[in-house]
Amino acid sequence: MRQIPVDTSGAIVMVANSPQVKVRDRRTGEIATGTETGAKLMTVDVMFAANEEVEILSVTVPEPGISGELAMGTPVALTGLIARPWENDFNGQKRHGIAFRAVAVTSLAGAAAGAEAA
């Protein structure tokens, strides 16, 4: 499957919704886990502002990759962000979109406070 690296260097990224456990199967309540590590997967909604446009992205992150307090409005860094196009059939209808995944989501709140104090 094609993976497209996403450059976040020129973007402002903030938490739009605190991390939530990613559910693999809503009928059974099965929790999604990473195929390589087996780590529980989380979903973090972020506001991604770049090029005078703002989007809300749902980013999947392994639980160990979430660091710091990630409350709404917290500035964050997205490490290793990639976009993956997807397509499937659901009840006879084709659906498609883009899934976002990161290695880590790190709070920048402490770094911002330290920079202001300097």
Short mmCIF file of N, CA and C in Angstrom, two decimals:
data_model
loop_
_atom_site.label_atom_id
_atom_site.label_comp_id
_atom_site.label_asym_id
_atom_site.label_seq_id
_atom_site.Cartn_x
_atom_site.Cartn_y
_atom_site.Cartn_z
N MET A 1 0.85 -1.19 0.00
CA MET A 1 0.00 0.00 0.00
C MET A 1 0.89 1.24 0.00
N ARG A 2 0.50 2.23 -0.75
CA ARG A 2 1.27 3.46 -0.87
C ARG A 2 1.15 4.30 0.39
N GLN A 3 2.30 4.82 0.85
CA GLN A 3 2.33 5.72 2.00
C GLN A 3 2.97 7.02 1.56
N ILE A 4 2.36 8.13 1.92
CA ILE A 4 2.84 9.43 1.51
C ILE A 4 3.30 10.20 2.75
N PRO A 5 4.59 10.54 2.86
CA PRO A 5 5.05 11.32 4.01
C PRO A 5 4.43 12.72 3.98
N VAL A 6 4.06 13.23 5.16
CA VAL A 6 3.44 14.55 5.26
C VAL A 6 4.42 15.48 5.97
N ASP A 7 4.76 16.59 5.32
CA ASP A 7 5.67 17.59 5.89
C ASP A 7 4.88 18.50 6.82
N THR A 8 5.22 18.49 8.10
CA THR A 8 4.52 19.30 9.09
C THR A 8 5.31 20.54 9.49
N SER A 9 6.47 20.76 8.87
CA SER A 9 7.36 21.85 9.30
C SER A 9 6.74 23.23 9.16
N GLY A 10 5.87 23.45 8.19
CA GLY A 10 5.25 24.76 8.00
C GLY A 10 3.83 24.85 8.55
N ALA A 11 3.45 23.86 9.35
CA ALA A 11 2.07 23.80 9.84
C ALA A 11 1.99 24.13 11.33
N ILE A 12 0.83 24.59 11.73
CA ILE A 12 0.49 24.73 13.14
C ILE A 12 -0.44 23.56 13.44
N VAL A 13 -0.09 22.77 14.46
CA VAL A 13 -0.86 21.58 14.79
C VAL A 13 -1.26 21.65 16.26
N MET A 14 -2.57 21.52 16.53
CA MET A 14 -3.08 21.55 17.90
C MET A 14 -4.09 20.42 18.09
N VAL A 15 -4.21 19.96 19.31
CA VAL A 15 -5.17 18.91 19.64
C VAL A 15 -6.59 19.47 19.51
N ALA A 16 -7.43 18.76 18.76
CA ALA A 16 -8.84 19.13 18.63
C ALA A 16 -9.70 18.25 19.54
N ASN A 17 -9.24 17.02 19.80
CA ASN A 17 -9.96 16.10 20.68
C ASN A 17 -8.93 15.19 21.32
N SER A 18 -9.03 14.99 22.62
CA SER A 18 -8.08 14.15 23.36
C SER A 18 -7.99 12.75 22.78
N PRO A 19 -6.87 12.05 23.02
CA PRO A 19 -6.70 10.69 22.49
C PRO A 19 -7.82 9.75 22.94
N GLN A 20 -8.26 8.93 22.01
CA GLN A 20 -9.29 7.92 22.25
C GLN A 20 -8.76 6.57 21.79
N VAL A 21 -9.16 5.50 22.45
CA VAL A 21 -8.79 4.16 22.03
C VAL A 21 -9.43 3.89 20.67
N LYS A 22 -8.64 3.32 19.75
CA LYS A 22 -9.16 2.98 18.43
C LYS A 22 -9.80 1.59 18.50
N VAL A 23 -11.05 1.53 18.07
CA VAL A 23 -11.79 0.26 18.09
C VAL A 23 -11.71 -0.37 16.71
N ARG A 24 -11.30 -1.63 16.69
CA ARG A 24 -11.17 -2.35 15.42
C ARG A 24 -12.52 -2.83 14.92
N ASP A 25 -13.33 -3.36 15.83
CA ASP A 25 -14.64 -3.90 15.45
C ASP A 25 -15.67 -3.36 16.44
N ARG A 26 -16.54 -2.50 15.98
CA ARG A 26 -17.53 -1.86 16.86
C ARG A 26 -18.56 -2.85 17.39
N ARG A 27 -18.80 -3.91 16.64
CA ARG A 27 -19.79 -4.90 17.10
C ARG A 27 -19.27 -5.68 18.31
N THR A 28 -17.99 -6.02 18.30
CA THR A 28 -17.42 -6.82 19.38
C THR A 28 -16.69 -5.97 20.42
N GLY A 29 -16.35 -4.73 20.05
CA GLY A 29 -15.59 -3.87 20.96
C GLY A 29 -14.09 -4.16 20.94
N GLU A 30 -13.64 -4.95 19.97
CA GLU A 30 -12.22 -5.30 19.87
C GLU A 30 -11.38 -4.04 19.65
N ILE A 31 -10.31 -3.91 20.44
CA ILE A 31 -9.40 -2.76 20.37
C ILE A 31 -8.37 -3.01 19.26
N ALA A 32 -8.07 -1.99 18.47
CA ALA A 32 -7.08 -2.09 17.39
C ALA A 32 -5.68 -2.10 17.99
N THR A 33 -4.81 -2.93 17.42
CA THR A 33 -3.41 -2.99 17.84
C THR A 33 -2.51 -2.91 16.62
N GLY A 34 -1.28 -2.44 16.83
CA GLY A 34 -0.30 -2.34 15.76
C GLY A 34 0.15 -3.71 15.31
N THR A 35 0.30 -3.89 14.01
CA THR A 35 0.68 -5.20 13.48
C THR A 35 2.12 -5.56 13.83
N GLU A 36 3.02 -4.57 13.86
CA GLU A 36 4.43 -4.85 14.14
C GLU A 36 4.70 -5.01 15.63
N THR A 37 4.13 -4.14 16.46
CA THR A 37 4.47 -4.10 17.88
C THR A 37 3.42 -4.70 18.80
N GLY A 38 2.19 -4.78 18.32
CA GLY A 38 1.11 -5.25 19.18
C GLY A 38 0.60 -4.19 20.15
N ALA A 39 1.15 -2.97 20.06
CA ALA A 39 0.74 -1.88 20.95
C ALA A 39 -0.69 -1.44 20.64
N LYS A 40 -1.41 -1.06 21.68
CA LYS A 40 -2.78 -0.55 21.52
C LYS A 40 -2.71 0.74 20.68
N LEU A 41 -3.64 0.89 19.73
CA LEU A 41 -3.67 2.08 18.89
C LEU A 41 -4.66 3.10 19.44
N MET A 42 -4.29 4.36 19.32
CA MET A 42 -5.11 5.47 19.78
C MET A 42 -5.41 6.36 18.58
N THR A 43 -6.48 7.14 18.67
CA THR A 43 -6.81 8.13 17.66
C THR A 43 -6.79 9.50 18.32
N VAL A 44 -6.07 10.44 17.70
CA VAL A 44 -6.03 11.82 18.20
C VAL A 44 -6.50 12.72 17.07
N ASP A 45 -7.54 13.52 17.33
CA ASP A 45 -8.00 14.49 16.34
C ASP A 45 -7.17 15.76 16.53
N VAL A 46 -6.58 16.24 15.43
CA VAL A 46 -5.76 17.46 15.49
C VAL A 46 -6.25 18.48 14.47
N MET A 47 -6.05 19.75 14.82
CA MET A 47 -6.28 20.84 13.89
C MET A 47 -4.96 21.07 13.17
N PHE A 48 -4.97 20.94 11.86
CA PHE A 48 -3.77 21.07 11.04
C PHE A 48 -3.93 22.30 10.18
N ALA A 49 -3.18 23.37 10.49
CA ALA A 49 -3.30 24.62 9.75
C ALA A 49 -2.03 24.85 8.94
N ALA A 50 -2.19 24.98 7.62
CA ALA A 50 -1.07 25.24 6.71
C ALA A 50 -1.61 25.87 5.44
N ASN A 51 -0.82 26.74 4.84
CA ASN A 51 -1.18 27.37 3.56
C ASN A 51 -2.55 28.06 3.62
N GLU A 52 -2.83 28.72 4.73
CA GLU A 52 -4.07 29.47 4.94
C GLU A 52 -5.32 28.58 4.89
N GLU A 53 -5.16 27.30 5.18
CA GLU A 53 -6.27 26.35 5.26
C GLU A 53 -6.17 25.58 6.57
N VAL A 54 -7.33 25.20 7.11
CA VAL A 54 -7.37 24.44 8.35
C VAL A 54 -8.19 23.18 8.13
N GLU A 55 -7.67 22.05 8.59
CA GLU A 55 -8.36 20.76 8.49
C GLU A 55 -8.33 20.10 9.86
N ILE A 56 -9.33 19.32 10.15
CA ILE A 56 -9.30 18.46 11.33
C ILE A 56 -8.95 17.06 10.82
N LEU A 57 -7.85 16.51 11.32
CA LEU A 57 -7.39 15.19 10.91
C LEU A 57 -7.48 14.23 12.09
N SER A 58 -7.93 13.02 11.85
CA SER A 58 -7.86 11.96 12.85
C SER A 58 -6.58 11.18 12.57
N VAL A 59 -5.69 11.17 13.54
CA VAL A 59 -4.38 10.54 13.38
C VAL A 59 -4.30 9.32 14.30
N THR A 60 -3.94 8.18 13.73
CA THR A 60 -3.75 6.96 14.51
C THR A 60 -2.31 6.92 14.99
N VAL A 61 -2.14 6.62 16.30
CA VAL A 61 -0.82 6.61 16.93
C VAL A 61 -0.76 5.44 17.91
N PRO A 62 0.37 4.72 17.97
CA PRO A 62 0.49 3.69 18.99
C PRO A 62 0.51 4.35 20.38
N GLU A 63 -0.13 3.73 21.36
CA GLU A 63 -0.25 4.33 22.69
C GLU A 63 1.09 4.79 23.28
N PRO A 64 2.20 4.02 23.12
CA PRO A 64 3.48 4.51 23.67
C PRO A 64 3.99 5.79 22.99
N GLY A 65 3.45 6.14 21.82
CA GLY A 65 3.89 7.33 21.09
C GLY A 65 3.18 8.61 21.53
N ILE A 66 2.29 8.51 22.50
CA ILE A 66 1.58 9.69 22.98
C ILE A 66 2.29 10.18 24.24
N SER A 67 2.76 11.44 24.19
CA SER A 67 3.48 11.96 25.35
C SER A 67 3.03 13.36 25.71
N GLY A 68 2.96 13.60 27.00
CA GLY A 68 2.54 14.90 27.50
C GLY A 68 1.03 14.98 27.60
N GLU A 69 0.56 16.06 28.20
CA GLU A 69 -0.87 16.31 28.35
C GLU A 69 -1.43 16.75 27.00
N LEU A 70 -2.39 16.02 26.47
CA LEU A 70 -2.95 16.33 25.15
C LEU A 70 -4.40 16.77 25.26
N ALA A 71 -4.62 17.86 25.97
CA ALA A 71 -5.96 18.43 26.09
C ALA A 71 -6.25 19.29 24.86
N MET A 72 -7.53 19.59 24.64
CA MET A 72 -7.94 20.40 23.50
C MET A 72 -7.16 21.72 23.49
N GLY A 73 -6.62 22.08 22.32
CA GLY A 73 -5.89 23.33 22.15
C GLY A 73 -4.39 23.23 22.39
N THR A 74 -3.91 22.09 22.87
CA THR A 74 -2.49 21.90 23.13
C THR A 74 -1.71 21.84 21.81
N PRO A 75 -0.67 22.67 21.65
CA PRO A 75 0.16 22.55 20.45
C PRO A 75 0.95 21.24 20.52
N VAL A 76 1.05 20.56 19.38
CA VAL A 76 1.74 19.27 19.34
C VAL A 76 2.65 19.15 18.12
N ALA A 77 3.59 18.21 18.23
CA ALA A 77 4.43 17.82 17.10
C ALA A 77 3.99 16.43 16.68
N LEU A 78 3.90 16.19 15.37
CA LEU A 78 3.55 14.88 14.82
C LEU A 78 4.81 14.29 14.21
N THR A 79 5.31 13.23 14.80
CA THR A 79 6.53 12.58 14.32
C THR A 79 6.16 11.47 13.34
N GLY A 80 6.80 11.48 12.17
CA GLY A 80 6.61 10.42 11.19
C GLY A 80 5.20 10.35 10.63
N LEU A 81 4.57 11.50 10.40
CA LEU A 81 3.19 11.51 9.88
C LEU A 81 3.17 11.05 8.43
N ILE A 82 2.29 10.09 8.15
CA ILE A 82 2.09 9.62 6.77
C ILE A 82 0.60 9.63 6.45
N ALA A 83 0.30 9.74 5.17
CA ALA A 83 -1.07 9.64 4.67
C ALA A 83 -1.15 8.39 3.81
N ARG A 84 -2.26 7.64 3.98
CA ARG A 84 -2.48 6.42 3.20
C ARG A 84 -3.85 6.48 2.56
N PRO A 85 -3.93 6.47 1.24
CA PRO A 85 -5.24 6.38 0.61
C PRO A 85 -5.84 4.99 0.87
N TRP A 86 -7.16 4.93 1.05
CA TRP A 86 -7.83 3.65 1.26
C TRP A 86 -9.13 3.61 0.47
N GLU A 87 -9.58 2.39 0.22
CA GLU A 87 -10.84 2.18 -0.48
C GLU A 87 -11.40 0.83 -0.05
N ASN A 88 -12.73 0.76 0.15
CA ASN A 88 -13.36 -0.52 0.47
C ASN A 88 -14.81 -0.52 0.00
N ASP A 89 -15.38 -1.69 0.03
CA ASP A 89 -16.81 -1.86 -0.27
C ASP A 89 -17.53 -2.11 1.04
N PHE A 90 -18.61 -1.35 1.27
CA PHE A 90 -19.40 -1.52 2.48
C PHE A 90 -20.86 -1.57 2.07
N ASN A 91 -21.48 -2.70 2.29
CA ASN A 91 -22.89 -2.89 1.89
C ASN A 91 -23.12 -2.54 0.42
N GLY A 92 -22.19 -2.94 -0.43
CA GLY A 92 -22.34 -2.72 -1.86
C GLY A 92 -21.97 -1.32 -2.34
N GLN A 93 -21.52 -0.47 -1.43
CA GLN A 93 -21.11 0.89 -1.82
C GLN A 93 -19.60 1.04 -1.66
N LYS A 94 -18.99 1.64 -2.68
CA LYS A 94 -17.56 1.92 -2.60
C LYS A 94 -17.34 3.15 -1.73
N ARG A 95 -16.39 3.03 -0.82
CA ARG A 95 -16.00 4.16 0.04
C ARG A 95 -14.51 4.35 -0.10
N HIS A 96 -14.07 5.60 0.07
CA HIS A 96 -12.63 5.87 -0.03
C HIS A 96 -12.29 7.08 0.82
N GLY A 97 -11.02 7.22 1.10
CA GLY A 97 -10.57 8.35 1.90
C GLY A 97 -9.07 8.30 2.10
N ILE A 98 -8.60 9.07 3.08
CA ILE A 98 -7.19 9.10 3.42
C ILE A 98 -7.08 8.87 4.92
N ALA A 99 -6.24 7.90 5.31
CA ALA A 99 -5.98 7.62 6.71
C ALA A 99 -4.63 8.23 7.07
N PHE A 100 -4.55 8.82 8.26
CA PHE A 100 -3.32 9.43 8.73
C PHE A 100 -2.78 8.64 9.91
N ARG A 101 -1.47 8.44 9.91
CA ARG A 101 -0.82 7.69 10.98
C ARG A 101 0.48 8.37 11.34
N ALA A 102 0.81 8.40 12.62
CA ALA A 102 2.06 9.00 13.09
C ALA A 102 2.74 8.03 14.05
N VAL A 103 4.04 8.15 14.15
CA VAL A 103 4.81 7.36 15.10
C VAL A 103 4.57 7.90 16.50
N ALA A 104 4.47 9.25 16.61
CA ALA A 104 4.28 9.88 17.92
C ALA A 104 3.56 11.21 17.79
N VAL A 105 2.82 11.54 18.86
CA VAL A 105 2.21 12.87 19.04
C VAL A 105 2.76 13.39 20.37
N THR A 106 3.48 14.50 20.30
CA THR A 106 4.16 15.03 21.49
C THR A 106 3.68 16.43 21.80
N SER A 107 3.30 16.65 23.06
CA SER A 107 2.86 17.97 23.50
C SER A 107 4.02 18.95 23.43
N LEU A 108 3.75 20.14 22.91
CA LEU A 108 4.74 21.22 22.88
C LEU A 108 4.43 22.28 23.93
N ALA A 109 3.45 22.03 24.80
CA ALA A 109 3.03 23.01 25.80
C ALA A 109 4.19 23.39 26.72
N GLY A 110 4.96 22.44 27.19
CA GLY A 110 6.11 22.73 28.05
C GLY A 110 7.19 23.50 27.31
N ALA A 111 7.42 23.15 26.05
CA ALA A 111 8.44 23.83 25.24
C ALA A 111 8.04 25.28 24.99
N ALA A 112 6.75 25.53 24.75
CA ALA A 112 6.27 26.89 24.50
C ALA A 112 6.42 27.74 25.76
N ALA A 113 6.11 27.17 26.92
CA ALA A 113 6.24 27.90 28.18
C ALA A 113 7.69 28.23 28.46
N GLY A 114 8.60 27.28 28.16
CA GLY A 114 10.02 27.52 28.37
C GLY A 114 10.56 28.60 27.45
N ALA A 115 10.07 28.66 26.21
CA ALA A 115 10.52 29.67 25.24
C ALA A 115 10.04 31.05 25.66
N GLU A 116 8.82 31.15 26.23
CA GLU A 116 8.30 32.44 26.66
C GLU A 116 9.06 32.98 27.87
N ALA A 117 9.55 32.08 28.72
CA ALA A 117 10.28 32.48 29.92
C ALA A 117 11.67 33.02 29.57
N ALA A 118 12.22 32.60 28.44
CA ALA A 118 13.59 32.98 28.06
C ALA A 118 13.67 34.40 27.58
#
